[in-house]
Amino acid sequence: MTGSSHHASQSQAHIAPHHVVHPRYSAASMAHSRKPTHARSKAAPAAPPTGKDRAAAARARADMSPLERARPRIEAAIAQHQAQVHEQYTTTPTPDLDADILVALRVRPLLDHERERGLFEGAYVHAGRAYVYHPIGSTFVDLSLETHEFDNVDMAFGPTDDAEAVYAATVVPMLPFVFEGGLATLIASGQTGAGKTHTMTSLNHFLPADLFPDITETHDVLISYIELYGDTVTDLLNDRATVQVRSGPQGTVVVGAKQVHVETAEDFLATVEIGASQRRTRATFKNDVSSRSHAVCAITFRSRDAAPADEDVNGLLIGGSMLLIVDLAGSERQSDQEHHDAIRIKETQVTNKSLMTLKECIRNRYLASQNTGKHVHIPFRTSKLTLLLKEALDPTSSLQTRTLMIGHLAPALADSQHSLNTARYVSNLKASSLDHAQTSVTRTTGAAQDQGATAAAVNHPSKWTYKQLCRKIAQWSMNTIKFEKIIAFKTEHDDGLTSVERKLQGIMGDMPPWLQLYQMPLSVWVKECAKQGVTEKTATKTWEQYRVAVAAGRKQDTAKSESTGVLLVH
Ligand SMILES: Nc1ncnc2c1ncn2[C@@H]1O[C@H](COP(=O)(O)OP(=O)(O)OP(=O)(O)O)[C@@H](O)[C@H]1O
């Protein structure tokens, strides 16, 4: 395993200092660093490029996305950041496997077809931490990279960590807990094509070797396999018969779900294989066999010494001595749907709705864990998925539970927004862990906490007044740039509407000055500054300082789980 864990109590202590590096690689120096000179001197002398060659090269460049064009510079900046991270972190902390909530991130390898499409890596794992690089800026010239470090995850797996390593770190430690009557839940989340099914299938593949034949001496092993699509729940081990998820006096029951008794490793594998083959899949832009539904494989270990199962329960009761393996449908963004037909758009909406409900439950679980004394409602009943996961996620569950969410990240830099969403999703779940909340509360109680929170909020440029923003720009540019001449503060726009009215009418492009500046391409900024007689060097330096300030402010805002920095890609 490349990485592993952090005790919840360590998550703040481990926040890295603000990673800002200025690689300042020129295209020429990059060429030097990639090709050793002796190699070039041995090569046959190249013929000087003709006009035709130059035109072809220009055409090829125009066909490339800004990211592809900037690839050498981006990769150099990332390599430099990674070298820094290696120096900074040399050990992988051991996870606290007794925590009620554990979270992991897994970055899969880049696939051949992705490489062929010119995609390249933008996610990384080192020493139990996951890093996501996120490009900012819309053109080749003003590109920079944000670095996002996730250090409150319990485990992090990189592309070279194989399925067996993931199984050994996640499932194996859960087994004694399950045999002692606990409910262990493993949930795979992440964007479509990020590797959720790949992981969950392999966990089921390794499991029988650790169970059979010994387990059969003391326990019956029963498998149920169901699929959730919107409010429709289907039994994958019973010809896709419709079943119902209900909450009753005994707990959550999947009424009518078949429980298949397996006695050997072969039986186990064959049953799981049948269930998996019955899943609803469809080709999406990102994945040829995308799972368009959530799948839940429940493995119950019924002790022969225990009282016989409750005869009133007709189906699967989510309870103790159970391993729940949950493969969520992949999340997709609006932009991924451009290639979809009407059916797939509908599927995506259904999927996204249930994922949003799960997110809301996680958010409210976090609020509930903050010990504010207020009752926080967690809307488990809003979707079948969350109702089914209620016991696993409800802090007031009467069962002994351990829940591990593995967030899956596709490695491509082009997928960084998805990767950030997934990493934040699991980070938020970790923050809602009862163990984590207790340690945070003891470390940050009282006034110190309030002052810290206020300082963080004030530090982000979005929280500065317009005057403060102008003053900062003046200060960084040694009183040469008058920001108010570049971006005016207007409460009224040219169309006579106020900001609020524009917002209500959904008029786009109504950005506050701090965001206008953040999104302004460097070339435009330099041109505007030149009108005031400011040199390109001063304008560029000021622009860079501002982006660093935005990243630093954001780092403090999200200090619990994520630290950010900026890599300037030159
Ligand atoms: N760790 C890995 N090593 C090698 N290949 C992987 C790995 N993870 C995923 N893949 C490959 O990536 C592709 C997509 O994986 P998978 O179907 O598991 O994604 P998914 O997240 O379940 O997608 P969806 O949500 O669309 O169902 C598959 O071809 C799979 O074999």
Coordinates of C-alpha atoms and ligand atoms in Angstrom, one line a residue:
M1 CA 0.0 0.0 0.0
T2 CA 1.4 3.3 -1.0
G3 CA -0.3 5.2 1.7
S4 CA -2.4 4.8 4.7
S5 CA -3.7 6.7 7.5
H6 CA -4.2 9.5 9.9
H7 CA -5.7 9.6 13.3
A8 CA -8.5 12.0 13.2
S9 CA -6.8 14.0 15.9
Q10 CA -3.7 14.5 13.8
S11 CA -5.5 15.9 10.8
Q12 CA -4.9 19.5 11.7
A13 CA -1.4 19.0 12.9
H14 CA -0.5 17.5 9.6
I15 CA -1.7 20.4 7.5
A16 CA 1.2 21.1 5.3
P17 CA 2.6 24.6 5.1
H18 CA 1.3 26.4 2.1
H19 CA 2.8 24.8 -0.9
V20 CA 3.7 27.5 -3.3
V21 CA 6.5 26.8 -5.7
H22 CA 7.5 28.9 -8.6
P23 CA 9.2 26.5 -11.0
R24 CA 9.6 29.2 -13.7
Y25 CA 10.4 26.7 -16.3
S26 CA 10.8 28.3 -19.7
A27 CA 10.0 26.1 -22.7
A28 CA 13.7 26.1 -23.6
S29 CA 14.8 25.0 -20.1
M30 CA 12.2 22.3 -20.2
A31 CA 13.5 21.0 -23.4
H32 CA 17.0 20.8 -21.8
S33 CA 15.7 19.0 -18.7
R34 CA 13.9 16.4 -20.7
K35 CA 16.6 15.6 -23.3
P36 CA 20.2 15.0 -22.2
T37 CA 22.6 17.0 -24.3
H38 CA 24.8 13.9 -25.1
A39 CA 21.7 12.2 -26.6
R40 CA 21.1 15.1 -28.8
S41 CA 24.7 15.5 -30.0
K42 CA 24.7 11.8 -31.2
A43 CA 21.5 12.3 -33.2
A44 CA 21.7 13.1 -36.9
P45 CA 21.6 16.9 -37.5
A46 CA 18.0 17.9 -38.1
A47 CA 17.1 19.6 -41.3
P48 CA 16.0 23.2 -40.8
P49 CA 12.2 23.4 -40.7
T50 CA 10.5 24.5 -43.9
G51 CA 7.5 26.8 -44.1
K52 CA 5.3 23.7 -44.6
D53 CA 6.7 22.1 -41.4
R54 CA 6.0 25.3 -39.5
A55 CA 2.5 25.6 -40.8
A56 CA 1.8 21.9 -39.9
A57 CA 3.2 22.4 -36.4
A58 CA 1.0 25.5 -36.0
R59 CA -2.0 23.5 -37.1
A60 CA -1.2 20.7 -34.7
R61 CA -0.8 23.2 -31.9
A62 CA -4.2 24.8 -32.7
D63 CA -5.8 21.3 -32.6
M64 CA -4.5 20.8 -29.0
S65 CA -6.4 21.9 -25.9
P66 CA -4.6 24.4 -23.7
L67 CA -3.8 21.6 -21.3
E68 CA -2.2 19.4 -24.0
R69 CA -0.1 22.4 -25.2
A70 CA 1.0 23.2 -21.7
R71 CA 1.7 19.5 -20.8
P72 CA 5.5 19.7 -20.5
R73 CA 5.3 22.7 -18.3
I74 CA 2.5 21.3 -16.2
E75 CA 4.3 18.0 -15.7
A76 CA 7.5 19.8 -14.7
A77 CA 5.7 21.8 -12.1
I78 CA 3.9 18.7 -10.8
A79 CA 7.2 16.8 -10.6
Q80 CA 8.7 19.6 -8.6
H81 CA 5.8 19.7 -6.2
Q82 CA 6.0 15.9 -5.8
A83 CA 9.7 16.1 -5.0
Q84 CA 8.9 18.6 -2.3
V85 CA 6.1 16.4 -0.9
H86 CA 8.5 13.4 -0.7
E87 CA 11.0 15.5 1.2
Q88 CA 8.3 16.7 3.6
Y89 CA 6.5 13.4 4.4
T90 CA 8.6 10.3 4.8
T91 CA 6.3 8.1 6.8
T92 CA 2.8 6.8 6.4
P93 CA 0.8 7.0 9.7
T94 CA -1.1 4.0 10.9
P95 CA -4.9 4.2 10.6
D96 CA -7.2 4.0 13.7
L97 CA -9.2 1.1 12.4
D98 CA -11.5 1.2 15.4
A99 CA -13.0 4.5 14.3
D100 CA -16.8 4.4 13.4
I101 CA -16.1 6.1 10.1
L102 CA -13.1 5.4 7.9
V103 CA -12.4 7.0 4.6
A104 CA -9.9 6.1 1.8
L105 CA -9.0 7.5 -1.6
R106 CA -8.0 5.3 -4.5
V107 CA -6.4 6.7 -7.7
R108 CA -6.5 4.1 -10.5
P109 CA -3.8 3.9 -13.2
L110 CA -4.3 6.0 -16.4
L111 CA -5.9 3.6 -19.0
D112 CA -4.4 3.0 -22.4
H113 CA -7.3 4.7 -24.2
E114 CA -6.9 7.7 -22.0
R115 CA -3.2 8.0 -22.8
E116 CA -4.1 7.6 -26.5
R117 CA -6.4 10.6 -26.1
G118 CA -3.5 12.7 -24.8
L119 CA -4.7 12.7 -21.2
F120 CA -2.1 12.8 -18.5
E121 CA -1.9 12.4 -14.7
G122 CA -3.1 15.1 -12.3
A123 CA -3.8 13.0 -9.1
Y124 CA -1.2 11.5 -6.9
V125 CA -0.8 9.6 -3.7
H126 CA 2.1 9.7 -1.2
A127 CA 2.5 8.7 2.4
G128 CA -1.2 8.3 3.1
R129 CA -2.1 11.6 1.5
A130 CA -3.8 12.2 -1.8
Y131 CA -3.1 15.2 -4.0
V132 CA -5.3 16.6 -6.8
Y133 CA -3.9 19.1 -9.2
H134 CA -6.5 21.4 -10.6
P135 CA -5.8 23.7 -13.6
I136 CA -6.9 27.3 -13.4
G137 CA -7.1 29.8 -16.2
S138 CA -8.7 29.3 -19.6
T139 CA -5.8 29.9 -21.9
F140 CA -2.4 28.5 -22.6
V141 CA -0.7 31.7 -21.4
D142 CA -2.3 32.3 -18.0
L143 CA -2.5 28.7 -16.8
S144 CA -1.7 27.9 -13.2
L145 CA -2.3 24.8 -11.1
E146 CA -3.9 24.6 -7.7
T147 CA -2.6 21.8 -5.5
H148 CA -5.1 20.2 -3.1
E149 CA -3.7 18.0 -0.4
F150 CA -6.2 15.7 1.4
D151 CA -4.6 14.6 4.6
N152 CA -7.5 13.6 6.8
V153 CA -8.1 10.4 4.9
D154 CA -7.4 7.2 6.7
M155 CA -5.8 5.5 3.7
A156 CA -4.8 6.4 0.3
F157 CA -4.0 4.0 -2.6
G158 CA -2.2 4.9 -5.7
P159 CA -2.1 3.4 -9.2
T160 CA 0.6 0.9 -8.2
D161 CA -1.4 -0.5 -5.2
D162 CA -3.0 -3.6 -6.4
A163 CA -6.4 -5.0 -5.5
E164 CA -4.9 -7.4 -3.0
A165 CA -3.3 -4.6 -1.1
V166 CA -6.6 -2.7 -1.0
Y167 CA -8.4 -5.8 0.2
A168 CA -5.8 -6.5 3.0
A169 CA -6.0 -2.9 4.3
T170 CA -9.8 -2.5 4.1
V171 CA -11.7 -5.8 4.4
V172 CA -9.3 -8.0 6.4
P173 CA -9.3 -5.7 9.5
M174 CA -13.2 -5.6 9.4
L175 CA -13.7 -9.4 9.6
P176 CA -13.1 -10.0 13.3
F177 CA -15.5 -7.0 14.0
V178 CA -18.2 -8.6 11.8
F179 CA -17.8 -12.1 13.4
E180 CA -18.3 -10.4 16.8
G181 CA -21.7 -9.1 15.7
G182 CA -20.8 -5.8 14.0
L183 CA -22.2 -4.3 10.8
A184 CA -19.3 -3.4 8.5
T185 CA -20.1 -1.3 5.4
L186 CA -17.8 -0.6 2.5
I187 CA -19.0 2.0 0.1
A188 CA -17.3 2.8 -3.2
S189 CA -18.0 6.4 -4.5
G190 CA -16.6 8.5 -7.3
Q191 CA -17.1 9.6 -10.8
T192 CA -18.2 7.3 -13.5
G193 CA -15.3 5.2 -14.8
A194 CA -13.1 5.9 -11.7
G195 CA -12.8 2.2 -10.7
K196 CA -15.6 1.6 -8.1
T197 CA -16.8 -1.7 -9.6
H198 CA -13.2 -2.8 -10.3
T199 CA -12.4 -2.4 -6.6
M200 CA -15.6 -3.9 -5.2
T201 CA -15.5 -6.9 -7.5
S202 CA -11.9 -7.6 -6.5
L203 CA -12.8 -7.4 -2.8
N204 CA -15.5 -10.1 -3.3
H205 CA -12.9 -12.1 -5.2
F206 CA -10.4 -12.3 -2.4
L207 CA -12.9 -12.7 0.5
P208 CA -13.8 -16.4 0.1
A209 CA -10.2 -17.5 0.7
D210 CA -10.3 -15.9 4.2
L211 CA -13.7 -17.5 5.0
F212 CA -13.9 -21.0 3.7
P213 CA -13.8 -23.8 4.8
D214 CA -13.3 -22.7 8.4
I215 CA -16.3 -20.4 8.7
T216 CA -18.7 -23.1 7.8
E217 CA -17.9 -24.9 11.1
T218 CA -19.6 -22.2 13.1
H219 CA -21.6 -20.0 10.7
D220 CA -24.0 -20.1 7.8
V221 CA -23.0 -17.7 5.1
L222 CA -25.9 -16.0 3.2
I223 CA -25.6 -13.6 0.3
S224 CA -28.2 -11.1 -0.9
Y225 CA -27.5 -8.9 -3.9
I226 CA -29.8 -6.0 -4.8
E227 CA -29.8 -3.0 -7.1
L228 CA -31.3 0.4 -6.4
Y229 CA -32.3 2.7 -9.3
G230 CA -34.3 5.7 -8.1
D231 CA -37.1 4.2 -6.0
T232 CA -37.0 0.8 -7.8
V233 CA -35.2 -1.9 -5.9
T234 CA -34.4 -5.1 -7.7
D235 CA -33.2 -8.5 -6.5
L236 CA -30.2 -9.5 -8.6
L237 CA -30.3 -13.1 -7.3
N238 CA -33.9 -13.6 -8.2
D239 CA -34.4 -12.7 -11.9
R240 CA -34.5 -9.0 -11.1
A241 CA -37.7 -9.4 -9.1
T242 CA -38.9 -6.1 -7.5
V243 CA -38.3 -5.9 -3.8
Q244 CA -39.1 -3.2 -1.2
V245 CA -36.9 -1.4 1.3
R246 CA -38.8 -0.7 4.5
S247 CA -38.1 0.6 7.9
G248 CA -39.8 -1.3 10.6
P249 CA -39.6 -2.1 14.3
Q250 CA -36.7 -4.6 13.7
G251 CA -34.8 -2.1 11.6
T252 CA -34.3 -1.7 7.9
V253 CA -35.6 -4.7 5.9
V254 CA -35.3 -5.4 2.2
V255 CA -38.7 -7.2 2.0
G256 CA -38.7 -10.2 -0.4
A257 CA -34.9 -10.2 -1.0
K258 CA -33.5 -13.7 -1.5
Q259 CA -30.7 -14.9 0.8
V260 CA -28.6 -17.5 -0.9
H261 CA -26.9 -19.9 1.4
V262 CA -23.3 -20.6 0.2
E263 CA -21.2 -23.4 1.6
T264 CA -17.9 -23.2 -0.4
A265 CA -15.6 -20.6 -1.9
E266 CA -16.8 -21.7 -5.4
D267 CA -20.5 -21.2 -4.4
F268 CA -19.7 -17.8 -3.0
L269 CA -17.9 -16.7 -6.2
A270 CA -20.5 -18.1 -8.5
T271 CA -23.3 -16.4 -6.6
V272 CA -21.6 -13.0 -6.5
E273 CA -20.9 -13.4 -10.2
I274 CA -24.5 -14.0 -11.0
G275 CA -25.5 -10.9 -9.1
A276 CA -22.9 -8.7 -10.8
S277 CA -23.9 -9.9 -14.2
Q278 CA -27.5 -8.9 -13.6
R279 CA -26.7 -5.3 -13.0
R280 CA -28.0 -2.5 -15.2
T281 CA -25.0 -1.2 -17.2
R282 CA -24.7 1.1 -20.2
A283 CA -22.0 2.7 -22.1
T284 CA -21.3 6.3 -21.1
F285 CA -18.8 8.8 -22.5
K286 CA -16.3 7.8 -19.8
N287 CA -17.0 4.1 -19.4
D288 CA -18.2 1.4 -21.8
V289 CA -19.8 -0.6 -19.0
S290 CA -21.0 2.0 -16.7
S291 CA -23.2 1.0 -13.7
R292 CA -26.2 3.2 -13.9
S293 CA -27.5 2.0 -10.5
H294 CA -26.3 1.4 -7.0
A295 CA -25.6 -2.3 -6.1
V296 CA -25.5 -3.7 -2.6
C297 CA -24.1 -7.1 -1.8
A298 CA -25.0 -8.1 1.8
I299 CA -23.0 -11.0 3.3
T300 CA -24.6 -12.3 6.5
F301 CA -22.7 -14.6 8.9
R302 CA -25.3 -16.4 11.0
S303 CA -23.8 -18.1 14.0
R304 CA -25.2 -21.6 14.5
D305 CA -25.2 -20.9 18.3
A306 CA -27.4 -17.8 18.0
A307 CA -31.2 -17.9 18.3
P308 CA -32.9 -18.7 15.0
A309 CA -33.6 -15.7 12.7
D310 CA -36.8 -13.7 13.3
E311 CA -39.5 -15.5 11.3
D312 CA -41.4 -12.3 10.9
V313 CA -38.7 -10.9 8.7
N314 CA -39.4 -11.8 5.1
G315 CA -36.2 -10.8 3.4
L316 CA -33.0 -9.2 4.3
L317 CA -32.7 -7.5 7.7
I318 CA -29.8 -5.0 7.8
G319 CA -28.2 -5.9 11.0
G320 CA -25.2 -7.3 12.9
S321 CA -22.7 -9.9 11.7
M322 CA -23.0 -8.5 8.3
L323 CA -20.6 -7.1 5.6
L324 CA -22.3 -4.7 3.2
I325 CA -20.5 -4.0 0.0
V326 CA -22.0 -1.0 -1.7
D327 CA -21.0 0.0 -5.3
L328 CA -22.6 3.4 -5.9
A329 CA -23.5 4.5 -9.4
G330 CA -20.9 6.9 -10.8
S331 CA -21.5 10.6 -10.5
E332 CA -21.5 12.6 -13.7
R333 CA -21.3 16.3 -14.4
Q334 CA -23.4 18.3 -16.8
S335 CA -20.5 18.4 -19.3
D336 CA -20.3 14.6 -19.4
Q337 CA -23.9 14.5 -20.5
E338 CA -23.3 16.2 -23.8
H339 CA -22.9 12.8 -25.5
H340 CA -26.0 11.3 -23.8
D341 CA -29.4 10.4 -25.3
A342 CA -32.6 11.2 -23.5
I343 CA -32.6 7.9 -21.5
R344 CA -29.1 8.3 -20.2
I345 CA -29.8 11.9 -19.2
K346 CA -32.8 10.7 -17.2
E347 CA -30.6 7.9 -15.6
T348 CA -28.0 10.5 -14.7
Q349 CA -30.6 12.7 -13.1
V350 CA -32.0 9.8 -11.0
T351 CA -28.5 8.8 -10.0
N352 CA -27.4 12.3 -9.1
K353 CA -30.6 12.8 -7.0
S354 CA -29.9 9.8 -4.8
L355 CA -26.2 10.8 -4.5
M356 CA -27.3 14.3 -3.4
T357 CA -29.5 12.8 -0.7
L358 CA -26.6 10.7 0.5
K359 CA -24.5 13.9 0.5
E360 CA -27.1 15.7 2.5
C361 CA -27.2 12.9 5.1
I362 CA -23.4 13.0 5.4
R363 CA -23.6 16.8 5.8
N364 CA -26.3 16.6 8.5
R365 CA -24.4 13.8 10.2
Y366 CA -21.5 16.2 10.4
L367 CA -23.6 18.9 11.9
A368 CA -25.1 16.5 14.4
S369 CA -21.5 15.5 15.4
Q370 CA -20.6 19.0 16.3
N371 CA -22.3 18.8 19.7
T372 CA -24.1 22.1 19.4
G373 CA -27.0 20.8 21.5
K374 CA -29.4 21.3 18.6
H375 CA -31.3 18.4 17.1
V376 CA -30.2 17.8 13.5
H377 CA -32.5 15.8 11.3
I378 CA -30.7 13.4 9.0
P379 CA -33.0 12.7 6.0
F380 CA -32.4 9.0 5.6
R381 CA -35.9 8.4 4.4
T382 CA -35.7 10.7 1.4
S383 CA -34.3 8.0 -0.8
K384 CA -34.2 4.2 -0.9
L385 CA -30.4 4.3 -0.9
T386 CA -30.1 6.3 2.3
L387 CA -32.8 4.3 4.0
L388 CA -30.8 1.2 3.2
L389 CA -27.7 2.8 4.5
K390 CA -29.4 4.3 7.6
E391 CA -27.9 1.8 10.1
A392 CA -24.4 2.3 8.7
L393 CA -24.6 6.0 8.8
D394 CA -26.9 6.9 11.7
P395 CA -24.8 8.1 14.7
T396 CA -27.7 6.9 17.0
S397 CA -27.8 3.3 15.5
S398 CA -28.2 0.7 18.2
L399 CA -25.9 -1.6 16.2
Q400 CA -22.1 -1.7 16.4
T401 CA -21.1 -0.2 13.1
R402 CA -18.0 0.5 11.1
T403 CA -18.3 2.3 7.8
L404 CA -15.5 2.7 5.2
M405 CA -16.0 4.9 2.1
I406 CA -13.5 4.5 -0.6
G407 CA -13.5 7.5 -2.9
H408 CA -12.3 6.7 -6.4
L409 CA -10.4 9.2 -8.4
A410 CA -9.7 9.0 -12.2
P411 CA -6.1 10.1 -12.5
A412 CA -6.3 12.4 -15.5
L413 CA -5.7 16.1 -14.9
A414 CA -8.7 16.7 -17.2
D415 CA -10.9 15.0 -14.5
S416 CA -9.6 17.1 -11.7
Q417 CA -12.9 18.8 -10.9
H418 CA -14.5 15.4 -10.4
S419 CA -11.6 14.2 -8.3
L420 CA -11.9 17.3 -6.1
N421 CA -15.6 16.6 -5.6
T422 CA -15.0 13.0 -4.7
A423 CA -12.1 13.8 -2.3
R424 CA -14.2 16.5 -0.6
Y425 CA -17.1 14.1 -0.3
V426 CA -15.1 11.5 1.6
S427 CA -13.3 14.2 3.6
N428 CA -16.6 15.5 4.8
L429 CA -17.7 12.1 5.8
K430 CA -14.5 11.7 7.9
A431 CA -15.1 15.0 9.5
S432 CA -18.5 13.6 10.7
S433 CA -16.9 10.7 12.4
L434 CA -17.8 10.7 16.1
D435 CA -14.2 10.0 17.1
H436 CA -13.0 12.8 14.9
A437 CA -15.5 15.3 16.3
Q438 CA -14.6 14.5 19.9
T439 CA -10.9 15.1 19.2
S440 CA -11.6 18.3 17.3
V441 CA -13.8 19.7 20.0
T442 CA -11.2 19.2 22.7
R443 CA -8.5 20.8 20.6
T444 CA -10.5 23.8 19.5
T445 CA -13.0 24.8 22.1
G446 CA -14.0 28.3 23.1
A447 CA -12.8 31.6 21.9
A448 CA -9.7 30.4 20.2
Q449 CA -11.9 28.4 17.9
D450 CA -14.1 31.4 17.0
Q451 CA -11.1 33.7 16.5
G452 CA -9.5 31.1 14.3
A453 CA -12.6 30.7 12.2
T454 CA -13.0 34.4 11.8
A455 CA -9.3 34.9 10.8
A456 CA -9.7 32.2 8.2
A457 CA -12.8 33.8 6.7
V458 CA -11.3 37.2 6.6
N459 CA -8.2 36.1 4.9
H460 CA -9.8 34.9 1.7
P461 CA -10.0 37.8 -0.8
S462 CA -13.7 37.1 -1.3
K463 CA -14.2 38.4 2.2
W464 CA -12.2 41.6 1.7
T465 CA -14.0 44.9 1.1
Y466 CA -13.6 46.5 -2.3
K467 CA -11.4 49.1 -0.7
Q468 CA -9.2 46.4 0.9
L469 CA -8.8 44.7 -2.5
C470 CA -7.7 48.0 -4.1
R471 CA -5.2 48.7 -1.2
K472 CA -3.7 45.2 -1.5
I473 CA -3.2 45.6 -5.3
A474 CA -1.6 49.0 -4.7
Q475 CA 0.7 47.6 -2.0
W476 CA 1.9 44.6 -4.1
S477 CA 2.5 46.8 -7.2
M478 CA 4.4 49.5 -5.1
N479 CA 1.6 52.0 -5.6
T480 CA 1.7 51.7 -9.4
I481 CA -1.6 49.9 -10.2
K482 CA -4.9 51.6 -9.6
F483 CA -7.3 48.6 -9.4
E484 CA -10.4 50.8 -9.4
K485 CA -9.5 51.9 -13.0
I486 CA -9.4 48.3 -14.1
I487 CA -12.4 46.8 -12.3
A488 CA -14.9 49.3 -11.0
F489 CA -17.2 48.5 -8.1
K490 CA -20.6 48.9 -9.4
T491 CA -23.9 48.3 -7.6
E492 CA -25.7 49.2 -10.8
H493 CA -24.9 47.7 -14.1
D494 CA -25.1 49.1 -17.6
D495 CA -28.6 47.6 -17.9
G496 CA -29.7 49.5 -14.9
L497 CA -30.2 46.4 -12.8
T498 CA -28.6 45.9 -9.4
S499 CA -26.5 42.8 -8.6
V500 CA -29.4 41.3 -6.7
E501 CA -31.9 41.8 -9.5
R502 CA -29.5 40.4 -12.0
K503 CA -29.0 37.3 -9.7
L504 CA -32.8 36.9 -9.4
Q505 CA -33.1 37.0 -13.2
G506 CA -30.3 34.5 -13.6
I507 CA -28.1 36.9 -15.6
M508 CA -24.7 35.3 -15.9
G509 CA -21.4 37.1 -15.8
D510 CA -22.3 39.1 -12.7
M511 CA -19.2 38.5 -10.7
P512 CA -17.9 40.4 -7.7
P513 CA -14.6 42.3 -8.3
W514 CA -12.4 39.8 -6.5
L515 CA -13.7 37.0 -8.8
Q516 CA -13.4 39.1 -11.9
L517 CA -9.8 39.6 -11.1
Y518 CA -9.3 35.9 -10.3
Q519 CA -10.7 34.9 -13.6
M520 CA -9.0 37.6 -15.7
P521 CA -6.4 36.2 -18.0
L522 CA -2.9 37.4 -17.4
S523 CA -2.6 38.8 -20.9
V524 CA -5.7 41.1 -20.3
W525 CA -4.4 42.1 -16.9
V526 CA -1.0 43.1 -18.3
K527 CA -2.7 45.1 -21.1
E528 CA -4.9 47.0 -18.6
C529 CA -2.0 47.7 -16.3
A530 CA 0.1 48.9 -19.3
K531 CA -2.6 51.6 -19.9
Q532 CA -1.5 53.0 -16.5
G533 CA 2.2 52.8 -17.5
V534 CA 2.9 49.7 -15.3
T535 CA 5.6 47.3 -16.6
E536 CA 4.7 43.8 -17.6
K537 CA 7.0 42.5 -14.8
T538 CA 5.2 44.4 -12.0
A539 CA 1.8 43.5 -13.5
T540 CA 2.7 39.8 -13.6
K541 CA 4.1 39.8 -10.1
T542 CA 1.0 41.4 -8.7
W543 CA -1.3 39.0 -10.6
E544 CA 0.6 36.1 -9.2
Q545 CA 0.6 37.4 -5.7
Y546 CA -3.2 37.8 -5.9
R547 CA -3.6 34.1 -7.0
V548 CA -1.4 33.0 -4.1
A549 CA -3.6 35.0 -1.7
V550 CA -6.7 33.3 -3.0
A551 CA -5.2 29.9 -2.6
A552 CA -3.9 30.7 0.9
G553 CA -7.3 32.0 2.0
R554 CA -9.0 28.9 0.7
K555 CA -6.5 26.7 2.5
Q556 CA -7.5 28.3 5.8
D557 CA -11.2 28.1 5.0
T558 CA -11.0 24.3 4.5
A559 CA -8.3 23.8 7.0
K560 CA -9.8 20.7 8.6
S561 CA -9.3 18.4 5.7
E562 CA -7.7 20.0 2.7
S563 CA -4.8 22.3 2.2
T564 CA -4.2 24.1 -1.1
G565 CA -1.5 26.0 -2.9
V566 CA -0.7 27.3 -6.3
L567 CA 1.8 26.1 -8.8
L568 CA 2.7 28.7 -11.3
V569 CA 3.2 27.0 -14.7
H570 CA 5.7 29.0 -16.7
Ligands
LIG1 N1 -7.1 -0.1 -10.1 C1 -7.3 -0.4 -11.4 N2 -6.4 -0.9 -12.2 C2 -6.6 -1.2 -13.5 N3 -7.7 -0.8 -14.2 C3 -8.7 -0.3 -13.5 C4 -8.6 0.0 -12.1 N4 -9.7 0.6 -11.7 C5 -10.5 0.6 -12.8 N5 -9.9 0.1 -13.9 C6 -10.5 0.0 -15.2 O1 -11.2 1.3 -15.5 C7 -12.4 1.1 -16.2 C8 -13.6 1.7 -15.4 O2 -13.6 1.0 -14.1 P1 -15.0 0.7 -13.4 O3 -16.0 0.1 -14.4 O4 -14.7 -0.1 -12.2 O5 -15.5 2.2 -13.0 P2 -16.7 2.6 -12.2 O6 -16.3 3.7 -11.3 O7 -17.4 1.5 -11.6 O8 -17.6 3.3 -13.3 P3 -19.2 3.5 -13.3 O9 -19.6 4.4 -12.2 O10 -19.4 4.1 -14.7 O11 -19.8 2.1 -13.2 C9 -12.5 -0.4 -16.3 O12 -12.0 -0.7 -17.6 C10 -11.6 -1.0 -15.3 O13 -11.1 -2.3 -15.7

